[in-house]
XYZ file of C-alpha atoms in Angstrom:
615
model
C 0.000 0.000 0.000
C 3.056 2.225 -0.095
C 3.607 4.782 -2.834
C 6.697 4.802 -5.035
C 7.994 7.476 -7.412
C 11.031 7.511 -9.680
C 12.423 9.813 -12.356
C 15.210 9.611 -14.906
C 15.623 12.325 -17.519
C 16.870 15.861 -18.025
C 14.771 17.759 -15.444
C 15.629 18.277 -11.796
C 14.338 15.114 -10.109
C 13.752 16.474 -6.599
C 10.609 18.563 -7.186
C 9.101 15.827 -9.367
C 9.655 13.149 -6.726
C 8.475 15.263 -3.777
C 5.338 16.415 -5.572
C 4.668 12.854 -6.690
C 4.991 11.543 -3.141
C 2.482 14.108 -1.904
C -0.008 12.840 -4.477
C 0.598 9.267 -3.383
C 0.239 9.871 0.356
C -3.222 8.315 0.202
C -1.334 5.020 -0.156
C 0.605 5.436 3.096
C 1.972 8.246 5.219
C 3.796 6.969 8.287
C 7.276 7.618 6.883
C 8.933 8.824 3.680
C 12.295 8.989 1.958
C 14.108 10.163 -1.148
C 17.279 9.276 -3.069
C 18.918 11.615 -5.585
C 21.869 10.889 -7.840
C 23.900 14.018 -8.550
C 26.161 12.493 -11.210
C 28.690 11.157 -8.720
C 27.016 10.005 -5.529
C 23.633 8.961 -4.143
C 22.145 11.401 -1.635
C 19.642 9.905 0.808
C 17.157 11.466 3.202
C 14.527 9.529 5.193
C 12.221 10.285 8.089
C 9.312 9.071 10.120
C 6.219 11.140 9.345
C 4.660 12.649 6.272
C 6.165 13.885 3.017
C 6.090 17.443 4.391
C 8.453 16.246 7.152
C 10.722 14.715 4.515
C 10.678 17.941 2.526
C 11.816 19.931 5.573
C 14.475 17.389 6.547
C 15.913 16.864 3.073
C 16.346 20.603 2.555
C 18.799 20.599 5.478
C 20.300 17.190 4.923
C 21.148 16.847 1.226
C 21.797 18.840 -1.894
C 18.691 18.522 -4.003
C 20.204 18.678 -7.457
C 20.310 15.728 -9.823
C 18.255 14.409 -12.730
C 17.777 10.898 -11.350
C 15.813 10.178 -8.203
C 13.382 7.916 -6.392
C 11.079 8.368 -3.435
C 8.763 6.409 -1.193
C 5.853 7.093 1.154
C 5.244 4.180 3.476
C 2.440 2.192 5.031
C 4.344 -0.025 7.454
C 4.221 -3.817 7.110
C 7.614 -5.132 8.254
C 9.151 -2.905 10.906
C 7.707 -0.003 12.860
C 7.509 3.460 11.249
C 10.848 5.148 11.890
C 13.720 6.747 10.003
C 15.698 3.518 9.636
C 12.815 1.441 8.270
C 11.874 4.145 5.767
C 12.684 3.631 2.104
C 14.791 3.898 -0.042
C 17.036 1.128 1.274
C 20.664 0.706 0.261
C 22.595 -2.514 -0.198
C 25.542 -3.233 2.088
C 28.001 -1.837 -0.462
C 25.952 1.351 -0.801
C 25.874 0.875 -4.570
C 22.244 -0.227 -4.948
C 19.131 1.646 -3.876
C 15.580 0.260 -3.871
C 12.019 1.388 -3.218
C 9.333 -1.253 -2.753
C 5.578 -1.534 -2.379
C 4.466 -4.974 -1.237
C 5.574 -7.824 1.012
C 8.346 -10.381 0.567
C 6.872 -13.343 2.427
C 10.005 -15.513 2.481
C 12.298 -12.701 3.627
C 13.233 -14.498 6.887
C 15.073 -17.517 5.359
C 16.625 -15.246 2.735
C 17.844 -12.906 5.450
C 19.262 -15.813 7.457
C 21.248 -17.004 4.447
C 22.534 -13.514 3.656
C 23.679 -13.030 7.253
C 25.694 -16.243 6.882
C 27.318 -14.632 3.852
C 28.365 -11.646 5.928
C 25.564 -9.179 5.183
C 24.561 -6.782 7.931
C 21.040 -5.348 8.219
C 20.190 -1.955 9.660
C 16.400 -2.117 9.342
C 13.630 -4.578 10.198
C 12.229 -4.509 6.675
C 11.823 -7.218 4.089
C 12.890 -4.672 1.464
C 16.455 -4.418 2.773
C 16.665 -8.186 2.379
C 15.625 -7.905 -1.259
C 18.159 -5.236 -2.197
C 20.972 -7.252 -0.611
C 19.787 -10.409 -2.332
C 20.057 -8.559 -5.649
C 23.544 -7.365 -4.746
C 24.640 -10.852 -3.699
C 23.434 -12.367 -6.965
C 25.116 -9.559 -8.874
C 28.447 -10.289 -7.166
C 28.272 -14.079 -7.207
C 27.415 -14.410 -10.889
C 28.933 -11.167 -12.209
C 25.560 -10.085 -13.626
C 24.274 -6.767 -14.863
C 21.624 -5.119 -12.690
C 18.635 -6.119 -14.814
C 19.582 -9.797 -14.860
C 20.393 -9.788 -11.140
C 16.973 -8.317 -10.361
C 15.316 -10.949 -12.525
C 17.149 -13.826 -10.819
C 16.375 -12.413 -7.367
C 12.681 -12.011 -8.110
C 12.483 -15.637 -9.193
C 13.647 -16.533 -5.677
C 11.221 -14.415 -3.669
C 7.639 -15.164 -2.670
C 5.170 -12.328 -2.185
C 4.078 -9.112 -3.841
C 6.110 -6.217 -5.104
C 6.401 -3.120 -7.208
C 10.057 -2.113 -7.115
C 12.458 0.398 -8.595
C 16.190 -0.323 -8.327
C 19.142 1.955 -9.093
C 22.853 1.073 -9.367
C 25.501 3.816 -9.126
C 27.629 1.745 -11.516
C 24.864 2.047 -14.151
C 23.768 5.661 -13.636
C 21.854 5.884 -16.897
C 19.179 3.323 -16.016
C 16.620 2.088 -13.507
C 15.108 -1.383 -13.249
C 11.445 -1.748 -12.303
C 9.227 -4.803 -11.798
C 5.808 -5.759 -10.459
C 3.861 -8.688 -9.074
C 0.587 -8.025 -7.293
C 1.296 -4.324 -6.715
C 0.615 -1.612 -9.317
C 3.347 0.138 -11.270
C 3.021 2.711 -14.041
C 5.744 4.095 -16.310
C 5.240 7.563 -17.728
C 6.877 7.977 -21.128
C 8.119 11.448 -22.032
C 10.665 12.880 -24.444
C 14.085 11.723 -23.235
C 12.632 10.992 -19.792
C 10.725 8.341 -17.855
C 8.587 8.523 -14.736
C 7.937 5.625 -12.377
C 4.987 5.599 -9.959
C 2.348 3.506 -8.218
C -0.246 5.310 -10.324
C -0.197 8.027 -12.971
C -0.982 10.979 -10.688
C 2.688 11.937 -10.015
C 3.439 12.543 -13.685
C 0.128 13.679 -15.171
C 1.355 17.216 -15.907
C 4.513 15.968 -17.666
C 3.148 13.319 -20.025
C -0.145 11.767 -21.078
C 1.501 8.512 -22.135
C 1.750 5.636 -19.679
C 2.634 1.955 -19.654
C 1.121 -0.231 -16.925
C 3.288 -3.242 -16.208
C 1.489 -6.552 -15.918
C 2.196 -9.053 -13.162
C 5.584 -10.761 -13.457
C 6.932 -8.150 -15.843
C 10.047 -6.031 -15.470
C 11.421 -3.135 -17.443
C 14.824 -1.576 -17.887
C 14.385 2.164 -18.201
C 17.386 3.782 -19.900
C 18.196 7.337 -20.871
C 18.002 7.957 -24.639
C 17.072 4.320 -25.344
C 13.784 2.502 -26.027
C 12.047 0.886 -23.075
C 12.537 -2.875 -22.797
C 9.950 -4.999 -20.999
C 10.575 -8.668 -20.199
C 8.791 -11.520 -18.465
C 10.482 -12.245 -15.156
C 9.959 -16.008 -15.405
C 11.283 -16.758 -18.887
C 13.030 -13.538 -19.994
C 10.825 -13.220 -23.087
C 10.346 -9.738 -24.533
C 6.979 -7.974 -24.257
C 5.792 -5.270 -26.639
C 5.121 -2.101 -24.614
C 1.495 -0.947 -24.753
C 1.296 2.812 -24.293
C -2.031 4.158 -23.003
C -3.211 7.731 -23.179
C -4.111 9.031 -19.715
C -7.653 10.340 -19.261
C -7.253 12.136 -15.917
C -6.175 15.753 -15.709
C -4.337 17.846 -13.134
C -7.464 19.636 -11.931
C -9.023 16.330 -10.904
C -6.291 15.606 -8.359
C -6.223 19.059 -6.727
C -8.499 20.148 -3.868
C -10.240 22.864 -5.864
C -10.737 25.248 -2.935
C -12.014 22.664 -0.441
C -10.240 22.148 2.882
C -10.037 18.398 2.336
C -10.216 15.980 -0.575
C -12.984 14.109 1.237
C -15.307 17.121 1.191
C -14.455 17.830 -2.450
C -15.283 14.246 -3.340
C -18.551 14.300 -1.370
C -19.619 17.349 -3.366
C -18.533 15.796 -6.675
C -21.139 13.044 -6.352
C -23.902 14.681 -8.425
C -21.548 15.111 -11.374
C -19.764 11.748 -11.126
C -23.022 9.787 -10.807
C -24.118 11.531 -14.002
C -20.755 10.688 -15.604
C -21.236 7.061 -14.576
C -24.569 6.678 -16.334
C -23.815 9.087 -19.203
C -24.199 7.241 -22.519
C -25.392 4.127 -20.689
C -28.772 5.271 -19.370
C -31.184 6.549 -22.025
C -34.278 6.944 -19.882
C -36.511 8.518 -22.531
C -35.847 5.601 -24.862
C -36.113 2.973 -22.132
C -32.554 1.795 -22.805
C -29.614 0.770 -20.648
C -26.534 -0.085 -22.675
C -23.313 -1.268 -21.054
C -20.862 -2.924 -23.395
C -19.441 -5.299 -20.789
C -22.961 -6.497 -19.977
C -24.325 -6.601 -23.546
C -21.389 -8.645 -24.804
C -21.907 -11.202 -22.039
C -25.653 -10.980 -21.445
C -26.214 -14.713 -21.864
C -23.728 -15.503 -19.098
C -25.701 -13.296 -16.691
C -29.076 -14.619 -17.806
C -28.023 -18.246 -17.409
C -26.200 -17.721 -14.124
C -27.462 -19.935 -11.310
C -26.155 -17.343 -8.881
C -24.056 -14.215 -8.693
C -21.209 -14.009 -6.178
C -20.029 -10.505 -5.280
C -16.515 -10.196 -3.808
C -15.217 -6.957 -2.341
C -13.675 -5.312 0.728
C -14.605 -2.353 2.930
C -16.867 0.256 1.363
C -17.027 -1.760 -1.868
C -18.399 -4.686 0.143
C -21.170 -2.411 1.417
C -21.960 -1.422 -2.177
C -22.115 -5.145 -2.944
C -24.674 -5.642 -0.168
C -26.867 -2.936 -1.694
C -26.463 -4.685 -5.050
C -27.573 -7.990 -3.516
C -30.915 -6.445 -2.554
C -31.315 -4.733 -5.936
C -30.306 -7.635 -8.191
C -32.416 -10.167 -6.334
C -35.418 -7.822 -6.302
C -35.158 -6.734 -9.931
C -33.573 -9.679 -11.775
C -34.539 -12.546 -9.432
C -31.062 -14.071 -9.535
C -29.660 -15.403 -6.220
C -26.775 -13.265 -4.954
C -24.129 -13.941 -2.327
C -21.825 -11.196 -1.058
C -18.420 -12.283 0.204
C -15.501 -10.551 1.849
C -12.763 -11.169 -0.692
C -10.275 -11.825 2.110
C -12.429 -14.702 3.436
C -13.570 -15.998 0.056
C -10.048 -16.705 -1.132
C -9.126 -18.804 1.910
C -12.250 -20.816 2.749
C -12.261 -23.215 -0.205
C -15.504 -21.805 -1.634
C -17.806 -23.735 -3.944
C -17.556 -22.065 -7.359
C -19.391 -23.436 -10.381
C -18.960 -22.744 -14.075
C -22.517 -21.423 -14.091
C -21.652 -18.735 -11.524
C -20.991 -15.090 -12.302
C -18.502 -13.441 -9.951
C -18.621 -9.648 -9.657
C -15.492 -8.058 -8.159
C -15.888 -4.500 -6.879
C -12.914 -2.244 -6.094
C -12.351 1.506 -6.318
C -8.643 1.198 -7.074
C -8.783 -2.012 -9.047
C -5.670 -3.102 -7.143
C -7.101 -4.643 -3.944
C -4.925 -7.704 -3.286
C -7.646 -9.895 -1.751
C -10.083 -9.105 -4.555
C -7.455 -9.920 -7.177
C -6.773 -13.249 -5.496
C -10.527 -13.968 -5.396
C -10.761 -13.198 -9.122
C -7.961 -15.625 -9.936
C -9.615 -18.323 -7.815
C -12.951 -17.786 -9.583
C -11.322 -17.958 -13.017
C -9.463 -21.148 -12.110
C -12.826 -22.719 -11.309
C -14.367 -21.647 -14.607
C -16.636 -18.834 -13.428
C -17.288 -15.736 -15.519
C -15.778 -12.705 -13.737
C -17.123 -9.174 -14.137
C -15.238 -6.213 -12.653
C -16.593 -2.933 -11.313
C -13.778 -0.483 -10.672
C -12.808 3.138 -11.065
C -9.222 3.152 -12.300
C -8.677 2.620 -16.013
C -5.879 0.147 -16.701
C -5.901 -1.216 -13.136
C -5.122 -4.852 -12.389
C -8.759 -5.841 -11.836
C -9.802 -4.272 -15.133
C -7.188 -6.442 -16.837
C -7.780 -9.656 -14.890
C -11.577 -9.822 -15.291
C -13.339 -11.178 -18.365
C -15.423 -8.011 -18.720
C -16.599 -5.120 -16.592
C -17.724 -1.546 -16.183
C -15.844 1.528 -15.010
C -17.529 3.841 -12.536
C -16.084 7.105 -13.924
C -15.832 8.630 -10.448
C -12.509 10.292 -11.267
C -9.512 10.120 -8.903
C -10.563 9.535 -5.294
C -7.753 10.813 -3.068
C -9.412 10.879 0.354
C -8.795 7.591 2.122
C -12.423 7.416 3.298
C -14.317 6.420 0.174
C -17.382 8.480 -0.723
C -18.047 8.991 -4.425
C -16.759 5.488 -5.180
C -19.629 4.067 -3.103
C -22.393 5.936 -4.898
C -20.957 5.371 -8.379
C -20.542 1.648 -7.682
C -24.202 1.461 -6.639
C -25.124 3.368 -9.815
C -23.327 0.836 -12.040
C -24.789 -2.130 -10.173
C -28.298 -0.670 -10.320
C -28.001 -0.275 -14.093
C -26.788 -3.869 -14.310
C -29.788 -5.086 -12.286
C -32.229 -3.106 -14.416
C -30.711 -4.382 -17.660
C -30.961 -7.978 -16.450
C -34.540 -7.427 -15.282
C -35.461 -6.099 -18.723
C -33.821 -9.042 -20.490
C -35.415 -11.615 -18.175
C -38.821 -9.985 -18.090
C -38.740 -10.125 -14.295
C -39.951 -6.525 -13.955
C -43.027 -5.083 -15.590
C -42.508 -2.433 -18.242
C -44.078 0.347 -16.202
C -41.765 -0.202 -13.207
C -38.761 -0.521 -15.506
C -39.373 2.873 -17.115
C -40.135 4.438 -13.734
C -36.806 3.283 -12.320
C -34.892 4.552 -15.356
C -36.461 7.977 -15.030
C -35.884 8.070 -11.275
C -32.225 7.055 -11.662
C -31.746 9.863 -14.159
C -33.013 12.313 -11.496
C -30.659 11.064 -8.786
C -27.836 13.596 -9.426
C -30.096 16.593 -8.793
C -31.551 14.867 -5.736
C -28.017 14.234 -4.419
C -27.380 17.955 -4.990
C -30.398 18.665 -2.788
C -29.222 16.178 -0.157
C -25.906 18.037 0.012
C -27.816 21.049 1.295
C -28.046 19.222 4.626
C -24.421 20.152 5.249
C -25.196 22.911 7.774
C -27.593 20.654 9.700
C -24.916 17.930 9.778
C -22.439 20.466 11.134
C -24.790 21.425 14.000
C -25.382 17.775 14.898
C -21.638 17.084 14.716
C -20.992 19.801 17.295
C -23.415 18.070 19.676
C -21.988 14.558 19.316
C -18.274 15.092 18.544
C -17.242 13.864 21.993
C -19.245 10.634 21.878
C -17.343 7.415 22.417
C -19.834 5.044 20.762
C -22.542 5.284 18.136
C -25.163 2.984 16.601
C -26.416 3.145 13.010
C -29.693 1.402 12.163
C -31.340 0.723 8.806
C -33.670 -1.775 7.191
C -33.751 -3.389 3.759
C -31.800 -1.422 1.174
C -30.591 0.915 3.927
C -29.074 -1.703 6.212
C -25.836 -1.611 4.131
C -25.966 2.193 4.349
C -25.996 1.866 8.152
C -22.852 -0.269 7.903
C -21.228 2.263 5.577
C -22.179 5.208 7.818
C -20.639 3.483 10.827
C -17.480 2.703 8.865
C -17.091 6.343 7.824
C -17.362 7.541 11.424
C -14.912 4.922 12.680
C -12.225 5.433 10.108
C -11.974 9.218 10.139
C -13.067 10.280 13.658
C -11.912 7.194 15.630
C -15.274 6.961 17.395
C -16.425 3.374 17.821
C -19.539 2.816 15.711
C -21.546 -0.188 14.597
C -24.234 -0.651 11.968
C -27.146 -3.043 12.443
C -30.402 -4.027 10.792
C -32.882 -2.019 12.849
C -34.822 -5.110 13.958
C -31.638 -6.700 15.323
C -31.253 -3.920 17.881
C -33.370 -5.813 20.406
C -31.211 -8.914 19.968
C -28.299 -7.351 21.828
C -27.347 -3.760 20.971
C -30.347 -2.340 22.837
C -28.410 -3.082 26.035
C -26.006 -0.285 25.103
C -28.641 2.408 24.753
C -28.802 5.174 27.348
C -28.928 8.958 27.365
C -25.305 9.125 26.186
C -25.697 6.879 23.133
C -26.364 8.600 19.789
C -28.345 6.381 17.427
C -28.479 7.304 13.745
C -31.624 5.822 12.193
C -32.101 5.739 8.428
C -35.860 6.109 8.009
C -36.967 7.187 4.528
C -40.706 7.100 3.839
C -40.343 4.280 1.335
C -39.664 0.726 2.494
C -40.172 -0.563 6.015
C -41.123 2.801 7.445
C -43.625 1.649 10.082
C -41.220 -0.977 11.383
C -38.440 1.599 11.694
C -40.796 3.928 13.567
C -41.376 1.135 16.087
C -37.611 0.709 16.490
C -37.247 4.448 17.109
C -39.907 4.284 19.810
C -37.960 1.488 21.500
C -34.848 3.659 21.523
C -36.741 6.711 22.720
C -38.227 4.828 25.676
C -34.680 4.039 26.808
C -33.457 7.654 26.593
C -31.323 7.124 23.476
C -30.435 10.222 21.424
C -31.950 9.817 17.968
C -30.593 11.348 14.761
C -32.961 10.420 11.943
C -32.437 10.606 8.195
C -35.963 11.041 6.805
C -37.820 11.873 3.611
C -38.531 15.567 3.184
C -41.829 16.498 4.855
C -41.812 13.591 7.317
C -43.866 14.267 10.461
C -44.043 11.008 12.399
C -40.305 10.438 12.896
C -39.677 14.163 13.350
C -41.886 14.075 16.460
C -39.815 11.239 17.929
C -36.251 12.171 16.941
C -33.912 14.595 18.669
C -32.407 15.663 15.327
C -33.704 15.225 11.791
C -31.907 15.386 8.448
C -34.181 15.544 5.413
C -33.482 14.092 1.985
C -35.582 14.176 -1.220
C -38.035 11.379 -1.908
C -37.041 8.559 -4.226
C -37.857 4.877 -4.705
C -36.829 2.480 -1.960
C -34.239 0.715 -4.136
C -32.486 3.977 -5.055
C -32.644 5.514 -1.574
C -29.084 4.423 -0.588
C -27.770 6.933 -3.140
C -29.377 9.700 -1.048
C -29.360 8.400 2.536
C -25.584 7.955 2.479
C -24.949 11.660 1.749
C -25.839 13.121 5.187
C -23.935 10.289 6.876
C -20.797 11.232 4.924
C -21.236 14.880 5.897
C -21.852 14.033 9.551
C -18.715 11.891 9.781
C -16.671 14.563 8.051
C -17.710 17.358 10.414
C -17.285 15.230 13.540
C -13.756 14.303 12.431
C -12.847 17.917 11.674
C -14.196 19.089 15.049
C -12.139 16.393 16.784
C -8.996 17.612 15.035
C -8.532 14.415 13.018
C -6.704 14.231 9.707
C -9.733 13.618 7.506
C -7.909 12.692 4.301
C -5.226 10.583 5.994
C -6.709 8.751 8.999
C -4.240 6.904 11.166
C -3.165 3.369 10.237
C -5.166 3.391 6.996
C -4.261 3.544 3.334
C -6.463 4.043 0.305
C -5.558 0.989 -1.702
C -4.891 -2.265 0.160
C -2.418 -3.944 -2.167
C -0.970 -6.309 0.451
C -2.557 -8.964 2.667
C-alpha cells in the first residue's frame, strides 16, 4: 500500500519526486524517503512522518540537485515506522538503492542465508533483504543489474512493485511488479515511475502499466525494454493515453479531498450513467454487460466479492439484483472468500468491486474464480488497473480520482453501475413489468439533482456534529436497502473520527445492541418514507423509551419520525431501491464534520491507506 515514485531524464528530479509523493500519500503516510543521484554520488534522506516532514528534513540534509531520483511514502508492514525502516534502502556496499511496495513473504530464510554470507542489516524490513539479495546475486554471478533483479525475483515469494538503481549504471533504472501496481510515464528523453499516474500527469499523457511478473529496464536515450520475469521473453510495450487531468487531483478550494469528493457526487453519478442510461428511450446499454448478457441470464447465482466500502456497495447490489432480476446473490468478503475453499461453479458469475482495481484480496478472489471456470465481471474506477485487466469483462464507474482515504463517491458510483446492471438484467429476463422498468430509469436519471439537494443538509450535519463530537460510541440502524448504508455510515465515522460505531439491521437492535442504549448513546436511524417505514418507527420508539439520542435521516416532509427524533436530516423522496444513493450523503457529511471538530486528519486517517495492495 506504499507509494513509489522515480524519475530519470533531463529535469531536476527532486521537485518531481516530492510532488509525486504528496499525491501518493493516500497510499501510506507513516514515513517517507528520497534518493537523488547528482552524477557522482547517491544522496539519501529519510524520516518518520509525512512527506512534508521529509521535505523539511531533506532541505537541510542533502543537496537537491540531480536528474535521477526515487522516493517512497510508506504504510508499514515489516518494521515499525521510523527513520531507519523508511525507504529507499541501500545494499551493504551502498551501490544499490531500492524502493518497494508490497511484502516479501520468504524474507526471513533469505535474510538468514545472507547473514551467513556476511551481510549486515540496519532495518527490520523485508525490502532491505531484497536489495541485498540482488547485490549478492550480482556479485556471485557477475551479472548486470537487470539480470540480477530478474534472478532475485524468481527466488522471492510475495508481492512487489520495485524500482532499483545502481551507481555503476547511472543511466538506467530497473522496475518490476507482481501483485502491486506500477506505471511508467513515457516522455521525451525521460521516464517517470509511480504507483499510479498521478505523479506525472502534468509531464506526459503517455503511460505503460506493467502486468504481473513483468520487469522493465528504463534507460536514458534508449527505447524501453519490458521482459517476463519467469522466462526472460520480450513484451511489446502498450502505451495508453491518460484520461485524468491535473485539476481532478487538486483540492479545488475545499479544505479536504474528502469534502471535495462528497460534493462531486452529483456530477460523477451523471458521468457514470452518461451514454449508458437513455431513460426517454427505455434503454440501458453497457458494453461489458451486452457482450456477455447470456452468461448473466443463465447464471445460477451471482457471487459478489469486495472489501470495505465496496463490500457495502455489494450488499446494496444484492438487494437490488435479487429484487429486480430474481437471480440469487451472495456477497463475500474477498479476504475470506479466497481462503475458505468456496464452492464455485462454471454457471456462476462473480462480480469483483474495487475503487482502485488493485485490492490484493479481490485480485486473489478473481484468480480463484477464473481457475474454477466462473465468468468474472469487474466494477472499478481506475482505467488500466489490475482488476480491469484480470476480469473477463466489466464496467468503469467514472468517479474520477478519489484521493481521500475514506471512500465516498466510489460508493455511490458503484451502486449506480450495479443498479443499471440489475435493471438491464430485469429487462432481459422480463422479471420486472414495463411500467416499473421505465419508472426506475427515469428516477435514476433524477438522482444527481436529488443528491445535490441532499448536500444542502451540510449545515444541519455540522450542528449535529458539534453536539456529538465527543461521543465514544454510536449505533447506526437501517432496514432493507438501507441496512448496508448503516454499515457504511458506521465505517465512515470509525475510520476518520476514531469513534467506535456499529451498523445493524434495525430489527436486530433488540437482539443485543439495545443493552447499550442510554442517554449518552447517539443512534443514527435511516428512516426514509419508502420501504419498512412503520417498522423503523417502532424501532425508534424502542430507543426513545430508553433515553437514546436519535438522529434520523428522513424523507422531506416527514412528520411522524420528526416528532420522535432529537435531530432530523431531510433528503428528497425517491424509490426504496435507489434511496441508498441519497441516505448515504448526510452520513458522509456528519462523519466529516465530527472528524474535523475532533482535530482528526480527515484525508489521511491513522493506520489506513487508500488501496490495500498487500494482505
